[in-house]
Amino acid sequence: MKKSALPDPFEEARVNKGYGEMDDQNDPVTMILGLKDLRKCAHNWKTFQSGAAPGRIVIPSEVNIRDTRQIPFEVDPPEHKDFRALVEPWFKRPLEADYKAVLTQQINDIVDEVLTEDSVEVVEGFSLRLQSRALTLLLNTPYEESETWISWGTHVFRSEGEALDGDKANILYDYIDERITKAIESPGNDLYSMLLAATVNGKKLTREEVKGVMILTFAGGRDTVINAVTNSIAYFAEHPESLDRLLNEPDITGKAVEELIRYFSPLTQMGRVVTEDTQVCEHAIKEDTRISLCWASANRDAKVFENPNDIVIDRKINPHVAFGFSHHNCLGATHARQIMNILLTTLAKKVKSINIVDYKENIEELGEFKRKVGYDNLTVKFNGR
Amino acid sequence: MAKITFITTDDKTITLEGTSGSVMQLAVDNSVPGIDGDCGGVCSCATCHVHVAPEHIEKTGAASEIEEDMLDLNDYSNERSRLCCQLEISEALDGLVLQVAESD
């Protein structure tokens, strides 16, 4: 097995029964594993709800560490539509030329920097820094803010051993509270100020609602982007030929981004709360229990993807669900895609090869399944062209 | 060379000329409102959904199974729905008229 491989632990359960089961803090989850079933459930927001108790659709559940509802993520239609419409244009800004130019400069700088070093621990020394700096663009806050976010370490919600850590979550919640207060006192051009001035469904957003959007923005794009970037470095370390292809055939970059994100599926799954007795894959599911939409499993479904466990860098048809599906698809996807696109272009231009020096895999324990989602640490040497 | 006409959701008519690539890319390159093409054309995001004019169904042909699966769960799809990232520009598409589909 290659060091950069992410095996698919769900195949047998997906093929034989279509679902898996795991407990999570005494609130069990039926995991939907096949792509078609998952899409149907994701689309059916009436039976499979997001607007449950705040934190309950997240796995591991955050009900014990969070009271604030994340918006628009934990709101169902019809209210969802107006919240989403409010934030959507802001989250499409990564397509603008100015945004792209600054992000390109940031990524150029950090790649130049690691090329001068004898070895780099990628998770903390590259991915976390890249993600935090890029987030200043998404929030339109000063670049220096990223130093604070980098100082929090990789897991805002999780401490060692992956257990949920309320104290760590409070670091983020207190920080956001403080920034909202500042934006009320002196409004600027950042996301906080935009939200504070906004009206949805005829009403101004409350402070709690602003906080809900900000928590989502910070939490949703942290581990996910860090894993996508780190896993990409591991992949290119073992596939320098792909760096050459991206250099010689830049037109495939967009396809490569989608394929890497399909394969990595940086968010393994997302839950929904069941609002009525129902069934999926001929399996009865009770009201007020949870299902999960297991993106990582669906993205390896051999009924849809040829050679699902291979990275086909220019895969042409790739109907993956790594950014979710239907109403609640990833709000930060435009930002994430732009980061990955620029990262791949920059690496191809500047990096000839990467050597893996040392690594420790990050394995999620999901009931009967164990899934590698990335690395706790990955030390490499970057070699320039 | 093919002339392709997009009718936007607010009834504006935009006619573009293309020689190669996908119809989605032509629309995105020319900022046709409602055609986002978020995934770059790999049939993953359904943000390039159009309804083919009834008289032009034969020009485009039918959707593949994978494309149909995407469209099945779209609240705005009908029997003339296509994801235009899956339409390759060629002479055969000359004169094609596409209605940009609504989205949430």
Tab-separated table of C-alpha atoms in Angstrom:
chain	number	residue	atom	x	y	z
A	1	MET	CA	0.000	0.000	0.000
A	2	LYS	CA	1.347	3.376	-0.956
A	3	LYS	CA	1.849	5.867	1.853
A	4	SER	CA	-0.424	8.353	0.099
A	5	ALA	CA	-3.303	5.901	-0.435
A	6	LEU	CA	-6.630	6.367	1.334
A	7	PRO	CA	-8.241	2.921	1.399
A	8	ASP	CA	-12.033	2.516	1.182
A	9	PRO	CA	-13.197	0.778	4.373
A	10	PHE	CA	-16.877	0.850	3.350
A	11	GLU	CA	-16.833	-1.329	0.218
A	12	GLU	CA	-18.063	-4.601	1.679
A	13	ALA	CA	-20.936	-3.016	3.642
A	14	ARG	CA	-21.856	-0.794	0.682
A	15	VAL	CA	-22.031	-3.707	-1.742
A	16	ASN	CA	-23.718	-6.205	0.613
A	17	LYS	CA	-26.316	-4.086	2.388
A	18	GLY	CA	-25.902	-0.420	1.436
A	19	TYR	CA	-25.614	0.919	4.960
A	20	GLY	CA	-23.396	0.782	8.001
A	21	GLU	CA	-23.963	1.495	11.665
A	22	MET	CA	-22.036	3.381	14.307
A	23	ASP	CA	-22.721	4.728	17.736
A	24	ASP	CA	-21.818	8.305	18.570
A	25	GLN	CA	-22.238	9.427	22.166
A	26	ASN	CA	-25.346	7.215	22.601
A	27	ASP	CA	-27.007	8.771	19.547
A	28	PRO	CA	-26.562	6.006	16.949
A	29	VAL	CA	-26.154	6.653	13.227
A	30	THR	CA	-27.221	4.621	10.184
A	31	MET	CA	-24.624	5.435	7.554
A	32	ILE	CA	-25.886	5.608	3.947
A	33	LEU	CA	-23.078	4.257	1.784
A	34	GLY	CA	-24.174	4.073	-1.889
A	35	LEU	CA	-24.175	7.141	-4.139
A	36	LYS	CA	-27.739	6.857	-5.418
A	37	ASP	CA	-29.274	6.218	-1.986
A	38	LEU	CA	-27.222	9.017	-0.506
A	39	ARG	CA	-28.353	11.517	-3.130
A	40	LYS	CA	-32.015	10.631	-2.545
A	41	CYS	CA	-31.653	11.099	1.200
A	42	ALA	CA	-29.707	14.355	0.810
A	43	HIS	CA	-32.455	15.702	-1.421
A	44	ASN	CA	-35.273	14.657	0.934
A	45	TRP	CA	-34.912	17.387	3.565
A	46	LYS	CA	-38.404	16.807	4.934
A	47	THR	CA	-37.643	13.291	6.158
A	48	PHE	CA	-33.933	13.832	6.730
A	49	GLN	CA	-33.639	17.151	8.479
A	50	SER	CA	-30.736	19.533	9.077
A	51	GLY	CA	-32.640	21.941	11.315
A	52	ALA	CA	-32.499	19.689	14.382
A	53	ALA	CA	-30.887	20.601	17.728
A	54	PRO	CA	-27.714	22.605	16.961
A	55	GLY	CA	-24.735	20.281	16.577
A	56	ARG	CA	-26.748	17.069	16.248
A	57	ILE	CA	-26.234	16.544	12.509
A	58	VAL	CA	-22.483	16.724	12.951
A	59	ILE	CA	-20.681	13.430	13.602
A	60	PRO	CA	-19.217	13.340	16.219
A	61	SER	CA	-22.206	15.227	17.626
A	62	GLU	CA	-21.559	18.718	18.950
A	63	VAL	CA	-24.784	19.027	20.986
A	64	ASN	CA	-22.819	19.071	24.220
A	65	ILE	CA	-20.412	21.813	23.187
A	66	ARG	CA	-22.505	24.168	21.064
A	67	ASP	CA	-25.876	25.957	21.361
A	68	THR	CA	-25.462	28.287	18.398
A	69	ARG	CA	-27.166	27.138	15.209
A	70	GLN	CA	-24.798	27.158	12.228
A	71	ILE	CA	-26.351	29.039	9.316
A	72	PRO	CA	-27.396	28.186	6.609
A	73	PHE	CA	-26.103	24.683	7.360
A	74	GLU	CA	-28.532	23.808	10.177
A	75	VAL	CA	-31.614	25.459	8.666
A	76	ASP	CA	-34.063	23.680	6.351
A	77	PRO	CA	-36.111	25.065	3.472
A	78	PRO	CA	-37.993	27.319	3.134
A	79	GLU	CA	-36.014	29.538	5.597
A	80	HIS	CA	-32.776	28.085	4.276
A	81	LYS	CA	-33.252	29.617	0.838
A	82	ASP	CA	-33.037	33.263	1.913
A	83	PHE	CA	-30.092	32.710	4.240
A	84	ARG	CA	-28.256	30.898	1.479
A	85	ALA	CA	-29.097	33.624	-1.041
A	86	LEU	CA	-27.682	36.225	1.346
A	87	VAL	CA	-24.282	34.565	1.769
A	88	GLU	CA	-23.912	32.976	-1.678
A	89	PRO	CA	-22.519	36.037	-3.541
A	90	TRP	CA	-19.950	36.623	-0.792
A	91	PHE	CA	-18.776	33.015	-1.012
A	92	LYS	CA	-18.474	33.279	-4.819
A	93	ARG	CA	-15.861	36.068	-4.479
A	94	PRO	CA	-13.009	33.556	-4.966
A	95	LEU	CA	-13.873	33.673	-8.688
A	96	GLU	CA	-12.953	37.385	-8.877
A	97	ALA	CA	-9.597	38.288	-10.452
A	98	ASP	CA	-8.347	40.328	-7.460
A	99	TYR	CA	-9.123	37.557	-4.987
A	100	LYS	CA	-7.420	35.017	-7.213
A	101	ALA	CA	-4.341	37.224	-7.605
A	102	VAL	CA	-3.839	37.641	-3.843
A	103	LEU	CA	-4.446	33.942	-3.197
A	104	THR	CA	-1.918	33.078	-5.924
A	105	GLN	CA	0.647	35.340	-4.251
A	106	GLN	CA	0.007	33.722	-0.842
A	107	ILE	CA	0.445	30.214	-2.233
A	108	ASN	CA	3.507	31.203	-4.276
A	109	ASP	CA	5.109	32.632	-1.142
A	110	ILE	CA	4.538	29.588	1.045
A	111	VAL	CA	5.720	27.166	-1.667
A	112	ASP	CA	8.862	29.286	-2.202
A	113	GLU	CA	9.452	29.213	1.542
A	114	VAL	CA	9.162	25.431	1.978
A	115	LEU	CA	11.440	24.893	-1.023
A	116	THR	CA	14.279	26.486	0.968
A	117	GLU	CA	13.830	24.197	3.985
A	118	ASP	CA	15.525	20.846	4.628
A	119	SER	CA	12.274	19.327	5.796
A	120	VAL	CA	8.753	20.531	6.508
A	121	GLU	CA	6.011	19.106	8.702
A	122	VAL	CA	3.201	19.628	6.215
A	123	VAL	CA	0.113	19.676	8.482
A	124	GLU	CA	1.234	22.498	10.788
A	125	GLY	CA	4.017	23.999	8.699
A	126	PHE	CA	2.258	24.204	5.343
A	127	SER	CA	-1.445	23.279	5.229
A	128	LEU	CA	-2.608	25.042	8.404
A	129	ARG	CA	-0.704	28.190	7.466
A	130	LEU	CA	-1.943	28.130	3.878
A	131	GLN	CA	-5.549	27.532	5.004
A	132	SER	CA	-5.465	30.252	7.671
A	133	ARG	CA	-3.960	32.868	5.373
A	134	ALA	CA	-6.443	32.057	2.625
A	135	LEU	CA	-9.294	32.387	5.127
A	136	THR	CA	-8.387	36.058	5.640
A	137	LEU	CA	-9.406	36.533	2.004
A	138	LEU	CA	-12.716	34.745	2.431
A	139	LEU	CA	-13.523	36.852	5.489
A	140	ASN	CA	-11.914	39.986	4.012
A	141	THR	CA	-10.051	40.567	7.272
A	142	PRO	CA	-6.405	41.667	7.726
A	143	TYR	CA	-3.760	39.081	6.829
A	144	GLU	CA	-2.322	39.342	10.367
A	145	GLU	CA	-5.451	37.680	11.775
A	146	SER	CA	-4.182	34.408	10.354
A	147	GLU	CA	-1.415	34.365	12.965
A	148	THR	CA	-4.053	33.986	15.699
A	149	TRP	CA	-5.800	31.148	13.864
A	150	ILE	CA	-2.504	29.371	13.210
A	151	SER	CA	-1.697	29.605	16.930
A	152	TRP	CA	-4.838	27.581	17.750
A	153	GLY	CA	-3.308	24.494	16.122
A	154	THR	CA	-5.025	22.133	13.727
A	155	HIS	CA	-7.995	21.070	15.823
A	156	VAL	CA	-10.284	23.835	16.988
A	157	PHE	CA	-12.897	21.352	18.136
A	158	ARG	CA	-10.814	18.309	18.870
A	159	SER	CA	-8.005	17.642	21.283
A	160	GLU	CA	-5.597	14.717	21.235
A	161	GLY	CA	-7.498	11.458	20.827
A	162	GLU	CA	-10.185	13.064	18.672
A	163	ALA	CA	-12.664	13.534	21.541
A	164	LEU	CA	-14.711	16.696	21.380
A	165	ASP	CA	-13.204	19.362	23.538
A	166	GLY	CA	-15.532	22.088	24.798
A	167	ASP	CA	-12.659	24.271	26.015
A	168	LYS	CA	-11.072	24.330	22.575
A	169	ALA	CA	-14.395	25.122	20.925
A	170	ASN	CA	-14.784	28.031	23.333
A	171	ILE	CA	-11.542	29.556	22.052
A	172	LEU	CA	-13.235	29.900	18.657
A	173	TYR	CA	-16.636	30.997	19.997
A	174	ASP	CA	-15.108	33.644	22.288
A	175	TYR	CA	-12.928	34.921	19.457
A	176	ILE	CA	-15.925	35.238	17.113
A	177	ASP	CA	-17.942	37.015	19.834
A	178	GLU	CA	-15.144	39.517	20.295
A	179	ARG	CA	-14.855	40.139	16.521
A	180	ILE	CA	-18.614	40.643	16.180
A	181	THR	CA	-18.500	43.237	18.977
A	182	LYS	CA	-15.653	45.020	17.177
A	183	ALA	CA	-17.565	44.999	13.886
A	184	ILE	CA	-20.638	46.469	15.627
A	185	GLU	CA	-18.476	49.250	17.095
A	186	SER	CA	-16.662	50.036	13.860
A	187	PRO	CA	-18.149	48.398	10.770
A	188	GLY	CA	-15.768	47.646	7.902
A	189	ASN	CA	-15.779	45.602	4.683
A	190	ASP	CA	-15.428	42.200	6.299
A	191	LEU	CA	-17.892	39.300	6.463
A	192	TYR	CA	-18.921	40.167	10.036
A	193	SER	CA	-19.928	43.693	8.986
A	194	MET	CA	-21.743	42.494	5.867
A	195	LEU	CA	-23.795	40.068	7.956
A	196	LEU	CA	-24.527	42.616	10.688
A	197	ALA	CA	-25.940	45.004	8.086
A	198	ALA	CA	-27.968	42.331	6.293
A	199	THR	CA	-31.681	41.589	6.247
A	200	VAL	CA	-33.163	38.128	5.719
A	201	ASN	CA	-36.848	37.249	5.520
A	202	GLY	CA	-37.612	40.914	6.274
A	203	LYS	CA	-35.615	40.976	9.500
A	204	LYS	CA	-32.091	42.056	10.375
A	205	LEU	CA	-29.836	39.172	11.303
A	206	THR	CA	-29.531	38.744	15.061
A	207	ARG	CA	-26.138	38.632	16.714
A	208	GLU	CA	-26.675	34.908	17.286
A	209	GLU	CA	-27.377	34.371	13.579
A	210	VAL	CA	-24.240	36.283	12.581
A	211	LYS	CA	-22.310	34.108	15.002
A	212	GLY	CA	-23.884	31.017	13.420
A	213	VAL	CA	-22.621	31.940	9.948
A	214	MET	CA	-19.160	32.770	11.279
A	215	ILE	CA	-18.800	29.506	13.233
A	216	LEU	CA	-19.779	27.600	10.103
A	217	THR	CA	-17.227	29.506	8.034
A	218	PHE	CA	-14.398	28.840	10.466
A	219	ALA	CA	-15.253	25.241	11.331
A	220	GLY	CA	-16.352	23.988	7.928
A	221	GLY	CA	-13.232	25.072	6.109
A	222	ARG	CA	-10.515	24.138	8.559
A	223	ASP	CA	-9.835	20.390	8.886
A	224	THR	CA	-11.312	19.834	5.438
A	225	VAL	CA	-8.954	22.194	3.610
A	226	ILE	CA	-6.004	21.097	5.750
A	227	ASN	CA	-6.649	17.444	4.865
A	228	ALA	CA	-7.146	18.204	1.164
A	229	VAL	CA	-3.858	20.128	0.982
A	230	THR	CA	-1.854	17.658	3.096
A	231	ASN	CA	-3.189	14.629	1.203
A	232	SER	CA	-2.331	16.341	-2.084
A	233	ILE	CA	1.281	16.764	-0.984
A	234	ALA	CA	1.451	13.070	-0.033
A	235	TYR	CA	-0.063	12.101	-3.389
A	236	PHE	CA	2.383	14.202	-5.418
A	237	ALA	CA	5.286	12.833	-3.365
A	238	GLU	CA	4.442	9.398	-4.735
A	239	HIS	CA	3.293	10.629	-8.154
A	240	PRO	CA	5.805	13.184	-9.482
A	241	GLU	CA	4.603	12.250	-12.985
A	242	SER	CA	1.323	13.982	-12.144
A	243	LEU	CA	3.200	17.217	-11.390
A	244	ASP	CA	4.791	16.943	-14.844
A	245	ARG	CA	1.409	16.346	-16.466
A	246	LEU	CA	-0.112	19.371	-14.756
A	247	LEU	CA	2.833	21.467	-15.937
A	248	ASN	CA	2.563	20.250	-19.531
A	249	GLU	CA	-1.231	20.024	-19.706
A	250	PRO	CA	-2.570	22.855	-17.513
A	251	ASP	CA	-6.036	22.327	-19.022
A	252	ILE	CA	-6.510	19.230	-16.871
A	253	THR	CA	-6.008	21.139	-13.597
A	254	GLY	CA	-9.740	21.581	-12.929
A	255	LYS	CA	-10.369	17.872	-13.476
A	256	ALA	CA	-7.425	17.005	-11.230
A	257	VAL	CA	-8.876	19.155	-8.442
A	258	GLU	CA	-12.240	17.380	-8.645
A	259	GLU	CA	-10.586	13.959	-8.740
A	260	LEU	CA	-8.335	14.611	-5.747
A	261	ILE	CA	-11.292	15.935	-3.769
A	262	ARG	CA	-13.388	12.900	-4.743
A	263	TYR	CA	-10.645	10.525	-3.678
A	264	PHE	CA	-9.767	12.350	-0.439
A	265	SER	CA	-13.379	13.193	0.539
A	266	PRO	CA	-12.018	15.440	3.297
A	267	LEU	CA	-15.362	15.404	5.096
A	268	THR	CA	-16.196	11.726	5.644
A	269	GLN	CA	-19.893	12.163	6.372
A	270	MET	CA	-22.633	14.512	7.521
A	271	GLY	CA	-25.686	13.566	9.533
A	272	ARG	CA	-29.411	14.241	9.262
A	273	VAL	CA	-32.130	13.716	11.872
A	274	VAL	CA	-35.008	11.458	10.789
A	275	THR	CA	-38.420	13.139	11.154
A	276	GLU	CA	-40.652	10.067	10.562
A	277	ASP	CA	-40.342	6.282	10.602
A	278	THR	CA	-38.919	5.348	7.210
A	279	GLN	CA	-36.564	2.952	5.482
A	280	VAL	CA	-33.405	3.102	3.435
A	281	CYS	CA	-31.937	0.064	1.626
A	282	GLU	CA	-34.839	-1.996	3.058
A	283	HIS	CA	-33.593	-1.140	6.515
A	284	ALA	CA	-36.110	0.400	8.937
A	285	ILE	CA	-35.076	3.736	10.388
A	286	LYS	CA	-36.927	5.191	13.380
A	287	GLU	CA	-38.093	8.742	13.845
A	288	ASP	CA	-35.709	10.923	15.874
A	289	THR	CA	-32.670	8.772	15.122
A	290	ARG	CA	-29.879	9.847	12.791
A	291	ILE	CA	-28.656	8.847	9.367
A	292	SER	CA	-25.394	9.963	7.855
A	293	LEU	CA	-24.654	10.805	4.264
A	294	CYS	CA	-21.293	9.101	3.914
A	295	TRP	CA	-19.651	11.112	1.144
A	296	ALA	CA	-16.395	9.155	1.445
A	297	SER	CA	-18.153	5.864	0.730
A	298	ALA	CA	-20.394	7.171	-2.067
A	299	ASN	CA	-17.330	8.585	-3.814
A	300	ARG	CA	-15.912	5.049	-4.174
A	301	ASP	CA	-19.149	3.508	-5.457
A	302	ALA	CA	-18.108	1.209	-8.312
A	303	LYS	CA	-21.632	1.411	-9.753
A	304	VAL	CA	-20.777	4.973	-10.762
A	305	PHE	CA	-16.991	5.363	-10.815
A	306	GLU	CA	-14.678	3.206	-12.908
A	307	ASN	CA	-11.598	2.204	-10.936
A	308	PRO	CA	-12.941	4.072	-7.897
A	309	ASN	CA	-9.847	3.429	-5.782
A	310	ASP	CA	-7.446	4.935	-8.313
A	311	ILE	CA	-6.712	8.614	-8.738
A	312	VAL	CA	-7.347	9.200	-12.442
A	313	ILE	CA	-5.921	12.686	-12.622
A	314	ASP	CA	-7.914	13.715	-15.710
A	315	ARG	CA	-11.141	11.814	-14.901
A	316	LYS	CA	-13.688	13.275	-17.290
A	317	ILE	CA	-17.015	12.245	-15.753
A	318	ASN	CA	-16.833	12.606	-12.009
A	319	PRO	CA	-20.221	13.018	-10.314
A	320	HIS	CA	-18.721	13.007	-6.823
A	321	VAL	CA	-20.405	14.288	-3.682
A	322	ALA	CA	-17.331	15.445	-1.782
A	323	PHE	CA	-18.910	18.905	-1.514
A	324	GLY	CA	-22.259	17.405	-0.528
A	325	PHE	CA	-25.385	17.302	-2.609
A	326	SER	CA	-28.605	19.298	-3.008
A	327	HIS	CA	-29.646	22.317	-0.886
A	328	HIS	CA	-26.853	22.035	1.640
A	329	ASN	CA	-23.934	21.603	-0.732
A	330	CYS	CA	-20.720	23.156	0.543
A	331	LEU	CA	-20.895	26.941	0.816
A	332	GLY	CA	-17.093	27.167	0.834
A	333	ALA	CA	-16.615	25.006	-2.259
A	334	THR	CA	-15.674	27.922	-4.528
A	335	HIS	CA	-12.945	28.991	-2.090
A	336	ALA	CA	-11.734	25.396	-1.641
A	337	ARG	CA	-11.635	24.743	-5.383
A	338	GLN	CA	-9.711	27.961	-5.975
A	339	ILE	CA	-7.150	27.053	-3.289
A	340	MET	CA	-6.668	23.601	-4.796
A	341	ASN	CA	-6.508	24.913	-8.349
A	342	ILE	CA	-3.819	27.481	-7.517
A	343	LEU	CA	-1.952	25.010	-5.308
A	344	LEU	CA	-1.760	22.436	-8.105
A	345	THR	CA	-0.665	25.042	-10.654
A	346	THR	CA	1.992	26.425	-8.294
A	347	LEU	CA	3.356	23.019	-7.265
A	348	ALA	CA	3.564	21.916	-10.910
A	349	LYS	CA	5.467	25.064	-11.818
A	350	LYS	CA	7.933	25.101	-8.925
A	351	VAL	CA	8.268	21.579	-7.512
A	352	LYS	CA	10.061	18.712	-9.233
A	353	SER	CA	9.600	16.103	-6.562
A	354	ILE	CA	8.708	15.599	-2.913
A	355	ASN	CA	10.243	13.044	-0.537
A	356	ILE	CA	8.244	11.685	2.394
A	357	VAL	CA	10.507	11.578	5.452
A	358	ASP	CA	8.047	10.557	8.155
A	359	TYR	CA	4.301	10.363	8.715
A	360	LYS	CA	1.531	9.346	11.067
A	361	GLU	CA	-1.898	8.614	9.637
A	362	ASN	CA	-5.080	10.145	11.041
A	363	ILE	CA	-7.569	7.290	11.339
A	364	GLU	CA	-11.212	7.969	12.172
A	365	GLU	CA	-12.989	5.313	14.260
A	366	LEU	CA	-16.506	5.015	12.880
A	367	GLY	CA	-18.147	2.027	14.587
A	368	GLU	CA	-17.414	-1.013	12.421
A	369	PHE	CA	-15.242	1.113	10.100
A	370	LYS	CA	-11.830	2.707	10.419
A	371	ARG	CA	-11.117	5.390	7.831
A	372	LYS	CA	-7.873	7.159	7.048
A	373	VAL	CA	-8.861	10.782	6.412
A	374	GLY	CA	-5.387	12.280	6.311
A	375	TYR	CA	-2.329	12.632	8.522
A	376	ASP	CA	-1.656	13.713	12.093
A	377	ASN	CA	1.743	14.668	10.759
A	378	LEU	CA	3.601	14.349	7.473
A	379	THR	CA	7.230	15.395	7.165
A	380	VAL	CA	8.576	15.908	3.648
A	381	LYS	CA	11.361	17.511	1.667
A	382	PHE	CA	10.285	19.642	-1.304
A	383	ASN	CA	12.705	19.642	-4.276
A	384	GLY	CA	12.516	22.538	-6.729
A	385	ARG	CA	12.539	22.386	-10.518
B	1	MET	CA	-18.556	27.041	-35.868
B	2	ALA	CA	-21.899	26.822	-34.051
B	3	LYS	CA	-24.264	29.591	-32.983
B	4	ILE	CA	-25.876	28.794	-29.663
B	5	THR	CA	-28.593	30.887	-28.052
B	6	PHE	CA	-29.215	31.035	-24.304
B	7	ILE	CA	-32.480	32.394	-22.911
B	8	THR	CA	-31.870	33.435	-19.319
B	9	THR	CA	-34.346	33.068	-16.446
B	10	ASP	CA	-35.247	36.755	-16.830
B	11	ASP	CA	-35.898	36.223	-20.561
B	12	LYS	CA	-32.769	37.854	-21.979
B	13	THR	CA	-31.476	36.292	-25.185
B	14	ILE	CA	-27.720	35.788	-25.557
B	15	THR	CA	-26.349	34.298	-28.788
B	16	LEU	CA	-22.742	33.067	-28.780
B	17	GLU	CA	-20.470	31.442	-31.320
B	18	GLY	CA	-18.161	28.579	-30.453
B	19	THR	CA	-15.957	26.105	-32.269
B	20	SER	CA	-14.870	23.627	-29.602
B	21	GLY	CA	-15.115	22.756	-25.926
B	22	SER	CA	-18.301	22.372	-23.954
B	23	VAL	CA	-21.391	24.524	-24.171
B	24	MET	CA	-21.005	25.181	-20.415
B	25	GLN	CA	-17.509	26.619	-20.954
B	26	LEU	CA	-18.783	28.861	-23.751
B	27	ALA	CA	-21.498	30.158	-21.420
B	28	VAL	CA	-19.149	30.658	-18.458
B	29	ASP	CA	-16.531	32.407	-20.613
B	30	ASN	CA	-19.242	34.826	-21.715
B	31	SER	CA	-20.855	35.228	-18.274
B	32	VAL	CA	-24.272	33.832	-19.149
B	33	PRO	CA	-26.288	34.352	-15.930
B	34	GLY	CA	-27.375	31.096	-14.292
B	35	ILE	CA	-24.628	28.950	-15.848
B	36	ASP	CA	-21.943	28.647	-13.159
B	37	GLY	CA	-20.143	25.424	-14.047
B	38	ASP	CA	-18.718	25.165	-10.535
B	39	CYS	CA	-17.093	21.751	-11.050
B	40	GLY	CA	-15.453	22.731	-14.328
B	41	GLY	CA	-17.456	20.279	-16.403
B	42	VAL	CA	-17.118	16.839	-14.800
B	43	CYS	CA	-20.852	16.360	-14.179
B	44	SER	CA	-20.685	16.802	-10.415
B	45	CYS	CA	-22.404	20.083	-9.534
B	46	ALA	CA	-25.457	20.512	-11.830
B	47	THR	CA	-24.887	24.294	-12.010
B	48	CYS	CA	-25.076	24.281	-15.826
B	49	HIS	CA	-28.641	23.024	-16.131
B	50	VAL	CA	-30.554	23.989	-19.299
B	51	HIS	CA	-33.797	23.030	-21.019
B	52	VAL	CA	-33.311	22.283	-24.701
B	53	ALA	CA	-35.851	23.923	-27.033
B	54	PRO	CA	-38.432	21.232	-27.983
B	55	GLU	CA	-37.580	21.471	-31.688
B	56	HIS	CA	-33.845	20.941	-30.987
B	57	ILE	CA	-33.962	17.741	-28.944
B	58	GLU	CA	-32.475	15.798	-31.853
B	59	LYS	CA	-29.471	18.124	-32.065
B	60	THR	CA	-28.358	17.372	-28.512
B	61	GLY	CA	-29.409	13.763	-28.161
B	62	ALA	CA	-30.218	12.181	-24.809
B	63	ALA	CA	-28.428	12.519	-21.484
B	64	SER	CA	-26.174	9.706	-20.252
B	65	GLU	CA	-27.284	7.628	-17.266
B	66	ILE	CA	-24.931	9.498	-14.926
B	67	GLU	CA	-26.244	12.844	-16.152
B	68	GLU	CA	-29.843	11.631	-15.815
B	69	ASP	CA	-29.217	10.546	-12.243
B	70	MET	CA	-28.054	14.089	-11.459
B	71	LEU	CA	-31.110	15.595	-13.136
B	72	ASP	CA	-33.584	13.175	-11.535
B	73	LEU	CA	-33.259	14.897	-8.185
B	74	ASN	CA	-33.345	18.434	-9.552
B	75	ASP	CA	-36.535	20.301	-8.652
B	76	TYR	CA	-36.464	22.235	-11.922
B	77	SER	CA	-35.735	19.428	-14.362
B	78	ASN	CA	-38.037	18.219	-17.124
B	79	GLU	CA	-37.805	15.775	-20.041
B	80	ARG	CA	-35.766	18.363	-22.027
B	81	SER	CA	-33.178	18.928	-19.284
B	82	ARG	CA	-29.462	18.654	-19.959
B	83	LEU	CA	-26.297	19.595	-18.090
B	84	CYS	CA	-24.601	21.649	-20.765
B	85	CYS	CA	-21.086	20.655	-19.618
B	86	GLN	CA	-21.953	17.385	-21.343
B	87	LEU	CA	-22.730	19.070	-24.698
B	88	GLU	CA	-19.656	19.289	-26.913
B	89	ILE	CA	-19.714	22.168	-29.380
B	90	SER	CA	-19.776	21.062	-33.026
B	91	GLU	CA	-21.452	22.053	-36.291
B	92	ALA	CA	-24.311	19.763	-35.273
B	93	LEU	CA	-25.311	22.182	-32.512
B	94	ASP	CA	-25.522	25.209	-34.841
B	95	GLY	CA	-28.737	27.116	-34.168
B	96	LEU	CA	-29.373	25.418	-30.803
B	97	VAL	CA	-31.601	27.287	-28.362
B	98	LEU	CA	-31.254	26.592	-24.639
B	99	GLN	CA	-33.392	27.921	-21.809
B	100	VAL	CA	-31.302	28.389	-18.644
B	101	ALA	CA	-33.048	26.447	-15.874
B	102	GLU	CA	-34.053	27.986	-12.586
B	103	SER	CA	-32.165	27.015	-9.456
B	104	ASP	CA	-32.492	27.537	-5.698
